[in-house]
JSON list of C-alpha atoms in Angstrom, two decimals:
[
{"chain": "A", "resi": 1, "resn": "MET", "atom": "CA", "xyz": [36.51, 86.18, 105.94]},
{"chain": "A", "resi": 2, "resn": "LEU", "atom": "CA", "xyz": [38.57, 86.52, 109.07]},
{"chain": "A", "resi": 3, "resn": "LEU", "atom": "CA", "xyz": [38.45, 83.03, 109.83]},
{"chain": "A", "resi": 4, "resn": "PHE", "atom": "CA", "xyz": [40.30, 81.71, 107.02]},
{"chain": "A", "resi": 5, "resn": "ILE", "atom": "CA", "xyz": [42.68, 84.65, 107.89]},
{"chain": "A", "resi": 6, "resn": "LEU", "atom": "CA", "xyz": [43.54, 83.47, 111.02]},
{"chain": "A", "resi": 7, "resn": "ALA", "atom": "CA", "xyz": [43.06, 79.99, 109.03]},
{"chain": "A", "resi": 8, "resn": "ALA", "atom": "CA", "xyz": [46.14, 81.14, 106.34]},
{"chain": "A", "resi": 9, "resn": "ALA", "atom": "CA", "xyz": [48.17, 82.76, 109.87]},
{"chain": "A", "resi": 10, "resn": "GLY", "atom": "CA", "xyz": [49.96, 79.36, 110.38]},
{"chain": "A", "resi": 11, "resn": "PHE", "atom": "CA", "xyz": [50.32, 78.45, 114.24]},
{"chain": "A", "resi": 12, "resn": "ASN", "atom": "CA", "xyz": [53.02, 77.55, 116.99]},
{"chain": "A", "resi": 13, "resn": "CYS", "atom": "CA", "xyz": [53.79, 74.27, 117.79]},
{"chain": "A", "resi": 14, "resn": "SER", "atom": "CA", "xyz": [56.78, 74.09, 120.34]},
{"chain": "A", "resi": 15, "resn": "SER", "atom": "CA", "xyz": [56.24, 69.96, 121.05]},
{"chain": "A", "resi": 16, "resn": "PRO", "atom": "CA", "xyz": [56.13, 68.26, 117.69]},
{"chain": "A", "resi": 17, "resn": "LYS", "atom": "CA", "xyz": [56.03, 64.28, 117.04]},
{"chain": "A", "resi": 18, "resn": "ILE", "atom": "CA", "xyz": [57.90, 63.30, 113.91]},
{"chain": "A", "resi": 19, "resn": "HIS", "atom": "CA", "xyz": [56.01, 60.17, 111.83]},
{"chain": "A", "resi": 20, "resn": "ASP", "atom": "CA", "xyz": [57.79, 59.82, 108.53]},
{"chain": "A", "resi": 21, "resn": "GLY", "atom": "CA", "xyz": [59.27, 61.93, 106.40]},
{"chain": "A", "resi": 22, "resn": "ASP", "atom": "CA", "xyz": [56.61, 64.29, 105.36]},
{"chain": "A", "resi": 23, "resn": "THR", "atom": "CA", "xyz": [53.84, 63.50, 107.92]},
{"chain": "A", "resi": 24, "resn": "LEU", "atom": "CA", "xyz": [54.35, 64.39, 112.38]},
{"chain": "A", "resi": 25, "resn": "ARG", "atom": "CA", "xyz": [52.22, 65.91, 115.42]},
{"chain": "A", "resi": 26, "resn": "CYS", "atom": "CA", "xyz": [51.07, 68.34, 117.10]},
{"chain": "A", "resi": 27, "resn": "GLU", "atom": "CA", "xyz": [49.16, 67.63, 120.22]},
{"chain": "A", "resi": 28, "resn": "ARG", "atom": "CA", "xyz": [45.90, 64.98, 118.37]},
{"chain": "A", "resi": 29, "resn": "GLU", "atom": "CA", "xyz": [46.50, 66.64, 115.21]},
{"chain": "A", "resi": 30, "resn": "ARG", "atom": "CA", "xyz": [48.28, 64.84, 112.46]},
{"chain": "A", "resi": 31, "resn": "ILE", "atom": "CA", "xyz": [49.98, 66.82, 109.65]},
{"chain": "A", "resi": 32, "resn": "ARG", "atom": "CA", "xyz": [50.94, 65.95, 106.82]},
{"chain": "A", "resi": 33, "resn": "ILE", "atom": "CA", "xyz": [54.42, 68.49, 104.84]},
{"chain": "A", "resi": 34, "resn": "ALA", "atom": "CA", "xyz": [52.71, 69.44, 101.63]},
{"chain": "A", "resi": 35, "resn": "ASP", "atom": "CA", "xyz": [53.95, 69.71, 98.10]},
{"chain": "A", "resi": 36, "resn": "ILE", "atom": "CA", "xyz": [56.24, 67.14, 99.14]},
{"chain": "A", "resi": 37, "resn": "ASP", "atom": "CA", "xyz": [56.75, 63.68, 98.88]},
{"chain": "A", "resi": 38, "resn": "ALA", "atom": "CA", "xyz": [58.77, 61.17, 101.37]},
{"chain": "A", "resi": 39, "resn": "PRO", "atom": "CA", "xyz": [59.52, 57.32, 101.08]},
{"chain": "A", "resi": 40, "resn": "GLU", "atom": "CA", "xyz": [57.70, 55.07, 103.30]},
{"chain": "A", "resi": 41, "resn": "LEU", "atom": "CA", "xyz": [59.37, 53.35, 106.47]},
{"chain": "A", "resi": 42, "resn": "PRO", "atom": "CA", "xyz": [59.39, 49.56, 106.97]},
{"chain": "A", "resi": 43, "resn": "GLY", "atom": "CA", "xyz": [55.56, 48.05, 108.01]},
{"chain": "A", "resi": 44, "resn": "SER", "atom": "CA", "xyz": [53.53, 50.96, 105.60]},
{"chain": "A", "resi": 45, "resn": "PRO", "atom": "CA", "xyz": [50.49, 49.84, 104.06]},
{"chain": "A", "resi": 46, "resn": "SER", "atom": "CA", "xyz": [51.73, 51.54, 101.44]},
{"chain": "A", "resi": 47, "resn": "CYS", "atom": "CA", "xyz": [53.82, 49.36, 100.42]},
{"chain": "A", "resi": 48, "resn": "SER", "atom": "CA", "xyz": [52.12, 46.11, 100.88]},
{"chain": "A", "resi": 49, "resn": "ARG", "atom": "CA", "xyz": [52.52, 44.21, 97.43]},
{"chain": "A", "resi": 50, "resn": "THR", "atom": "CA", "xyz": [49.93, 44.96, 95.50]},
{"chain": "A", "resi": 51, "resn": "LYS", "atom": "CA", "xyz": [49.94, 48.07, 96.09]},
{"chain": "A", "resi": 52, "resn": "ARG", "atom": "CA", "xyz": [54.16, 48.74, 96.10]},
{"chain": "A", "resi": 53, "resn": "LEU", "atom": "CA", "xyz": [54.50, 49.75, 92.87]},
{"chain": "A", "resi": 54, "resn": "ALA", "atom": "CA", "xyz": [52.76, 53.18, 93.06]},
{"chain": "A", "resi": 55, "resn": "HIS", "atom": "CA", "xyz": [54.83, 54.38, 96.66]},
{"chain": "A", "resi": 56, "resn": "TRP", "atom": "CA", "xyz": [58.47, 55.01, 97.14]},
{"chain": "A", "resi": 57, "resn": "CYS", "atom": "CA", "xyz": [59.06, 51.92, 99.57]},
{"chain": "A", "resi": 58, "resn": "ASP", "atom": "CA", "xyz": [63.07, 53.60, 101.02]},
{"chain": "A", "resi": 59, "resn": "TYR", "atom": "CA", "xyz": [62.80, 52.14, 103.69]},
{"chain": "A", "resi": 60, "resn": "ALA", "atom": "CA", "xyz": [66.09, 53.30, 103.91]},
{"chain": "A", "resi": 61, "resn": "LEU", "atom": "CA", "xyz": [66.11, 56.67, 102.85]},
{"chain": "A", "resi": 62, "resn": "GLY", "atom": "CA", "xyz": [62.71, 56.59, 105.03]},
{"chain": "A", "resi": 63, "resn": "LYS", "atom": "CA", "xyz": [64.70, 56.20, 107.38]},
{"chain": "A", "resi": 64, "resn": "ALA", "atom": "CA", "xyz": [66.98, 59.13, 106.83]},
{"chain": "A", "resi": 65, "resn": "SER", "atom": "CA", "xyz": [63.93, 60.84, 105.44]},
{"chain": "A", "resi": 66, "resn": "ARG", "atom": "CA", "xyz": [62.63, 60.73, 109.24]},
{"chain": "A", "resi": 67, "resn": "ASP", "atom": "CA", "xyz": [65.90, 61.72, 111.06]},
{"chain": "A", "resi": 68, "resn": "ALA", "atom": "CA", "xyz": [66.88, 64.09, 109.70]},
{"chain": "A", "resi": 69, "resn": "LEU", "atom": "CA", "xyz": [63.27, 65.60, 110.33]},
{"chain": "A", "resi": 70, "resn": "ILE", "atom": "CA", "xyz": [64.21, 65.42, 113.63]},
{"chain": "A", "resi": 71, "resn": "ARG", "atom": "CA", "xyz": [67.63, 66.78, 113.73]},
{"chain": "A", "resi": 72, "resn": "PHE", "atom": "CA", "xyz": [65.68, 69.83, 111.97]},
{"chain": "A", "resi": 73, "resn": "VAL", "atom": "CA", "xyz": [63.35, 70.32, 113.90]},
{"chain": "A", "resi": 74, "resn": "GLY", "atom": "CA", "xyz": [65.32, 70.28, 116.90]},
{"chain": "A", "resi": 75, "resn": "ASN", "atom": "CA", "xyz": [63.99, 71.36, 119.96]},
{"chain": "A", "resi": 76, "resn": "ALA", "atom": "CA", "xyz": [62.59, 74.51, 117.73]},
{"chain": "A", "resi": 77, "resn": "PRO", "atom": "CA", "xyz": [59.43, 75.47, 117.93]},
{"chain": "A", "resi": 78, "resn": "VAL", "atom": "CA", "xyz": [57.50, 74.57, 114.40]},
{"chain": "A", "resi": 79, "resn": "THR", "atom": "CA", "xyz": [55.07, 77.44, 112.56]},
{"chain": "A", "resi": 80, "resn": "ILE", "atom": "CA", "xyz": [52.30, 75.30, 110.70]},
{"chain": "A", "resi": 81, "resn": "THR", "atom": "CA", "xyz": [50.70, 77.65, 108.19]},
{"chain": "A", "resi": 82, "resn": "ARG", "atom": "CA", "xyz": [47.20, 74.94, 106.80]},
{"chain": "A", "resi": 83, "resn": "LEU", "atom": "CA", "xyz": [46.56, 74.69, 103.42]},
{"chain": "A", "resi": 84, "resn": "GLY", "atom": "CA", "xyz": [43.50, 72.13, 103.74]},
{"chain": "A", "resi": 85, "resn": "THR", "atom": "CA", "xyz": [43.48, 68.68, 104.40]},
{"chain": "A", "resi": 86, "resn": "ASP", "atom": "CA", "xyz": [44.33, 65.32, 102.15]},
{"chain": "A", "resi": 87, "resn": "ARG", "atom": "CA", "xyz": [42.11, 62.37, 101.98]},
{"chain": "A", "resi": 88, "resn": "TYR", "atom": "CA", "xyz": [42.94, 60.42, 104.99]},
{"chain": "A", "resi": 89, "resn": "GLY", "atom": "CA", "xyz": [42.21, 63.57, 106.96]},
{"chain": "A", "resi": 90, "resn": "ARG", "atom": "CA", "xyz": [45.42, 65.13, 108.40]},
{"chain": "A", "resi": 91, "resn": "THR", "atom": "CA", "xyz": [45.89, 68.83, 108.15]},
{"chain": "A", "resi": 92, "resn": "LEU", "atom": "CA", "xyz": [47.82, 69.01, 104.85]},
{"chain": "A", "resi": 93, "resn": "ALA", "atom": "CA", "xyz": [49.87, 72.13, 106.06]},
{"chain": "A", "resi": 94, "resn": "ARG", "atom": "CA", "xyz": [53.73, 74.21, 104.97]},
{"chain": "A", "resi": 95, "resn": "VAL", "atom": "CA", "xyz": [55.57, 73.76, 107.24]},
{"chain": "A", "resi": 96, "resn": "SER", "atom": "CA", "xyz": [58.63, 75.87, 108.69]},
{"chain": "A", "resi": 97, "resn": "VAL", "atom": "CA", "xyz": [61.49, 75.83, 111.50]},
{"chain": "A", "resi": 98, "resn": "ARG", "atom": "CA", "xyz": [63.38, 79.40, 112.31]},
{"chain": "A", "resi": 99, "resn": "GLY", "atom": "CA", "xyz": [61.23, 80.70, 108.80]},
{"chain": "A", "resi": 100, "resn": "ARG", "atom": "CA", "xyz": [62.85, 77.47, 107.02]},
{"chain": "A", "resi": 101, "resn": "ASP", "atom": "CA", "xyz": [60.65, 75.10, 104.16]},
{"chain": "A", "resi": 102, "resn": "VAL", "atom": "CA", "xyz": [61.05, 72.07, 105.75]},
{"chain": "A", "resi": 103, "resn": "GLY", "atom": "CA", "xyz": [60.16, 70.68, 103.29]},
{"chain": "A", "resi": 104, "resn": "GLN", "atom": "CA", "xyz": [62.04, 72.38, 100.44]},
{"chain": "A", "resi": 105, "resn": "PHE", "atom": "CA", "xyz": [64.54, 71.08, 103.08]},
{"chain": "A", "resi": 106, "resn": "LEU", "atom": "CA", "xyz": [64.32, 68.06, 102.97]},
{"chain": "A", "resi": 107, "resn": "VAL", "atom": "CA", "xyz": [63.84, 67.80, 98.66]},
{"chain": "A", "resi": 108, "resn": "SER", "atom": "CA", "xyz": [67.37, 69.20, 98.81]},
{"chain": "A", "resi": 109, "resn": "GLN", "atom": "CA", "xyz": [68.99, 66.68, 101.00]},
{"chain": "A", "resi": 110, "resn": "ARG", "atom": "CA", "xyz": [66.94, 64.29, 98.15]},
{"chain": "A", "resi": 111, "resn": "LEU", "atom": "CA", "xyz": [65.28, 62.73, 101.15]},
{"chain": "A", "resi": 112, "resn": "ALA", "atom": "CA", "xyz": [61.78, 63.78, 99.56]},
{"chain": "A", "resi": 113, "resn": "ARG", "atom": "CA", "xyz": [60.39, 64.53, 96.25]},
{"chain": "A", "resi": 114, "resn": "ALA", "atom": "CA", "xyz": [58.05, 67.53, 94.64]},
{"chain": "A", "resi": 115, "resn": "TRP", "atom": "CA", "xyz": [54.96, 66.69, 94.79]},
{"chain": "A", "resi": 116, "resn": "ARG", "atom": "CA", "xyz": [52.82, 68.82, 92.84]}
]
């Protein structure tokens, strides 16, 4: 039980690397922001001809989403609250900066959509 409480408590990531609008890296851990879906970036295998209809392949919006996340994070530490893992082995987590939820921010700016 104590291990679960510690895992759910969250941790700070002082220098996250932003991949796209819904994925970042903290050290070696890949983190997928929970409950949102951001548009794909150019070159995403999810936007191949056979998969294109199932994904959000607006590349200009994908770049805008990534860039907004970079600006939102700035140089502030990011708080990561792990929720589990996704089917690709990434940590699924709530992510916040200075107490503000990153996913809610991106959805409010129409740079991501809610995903349940």
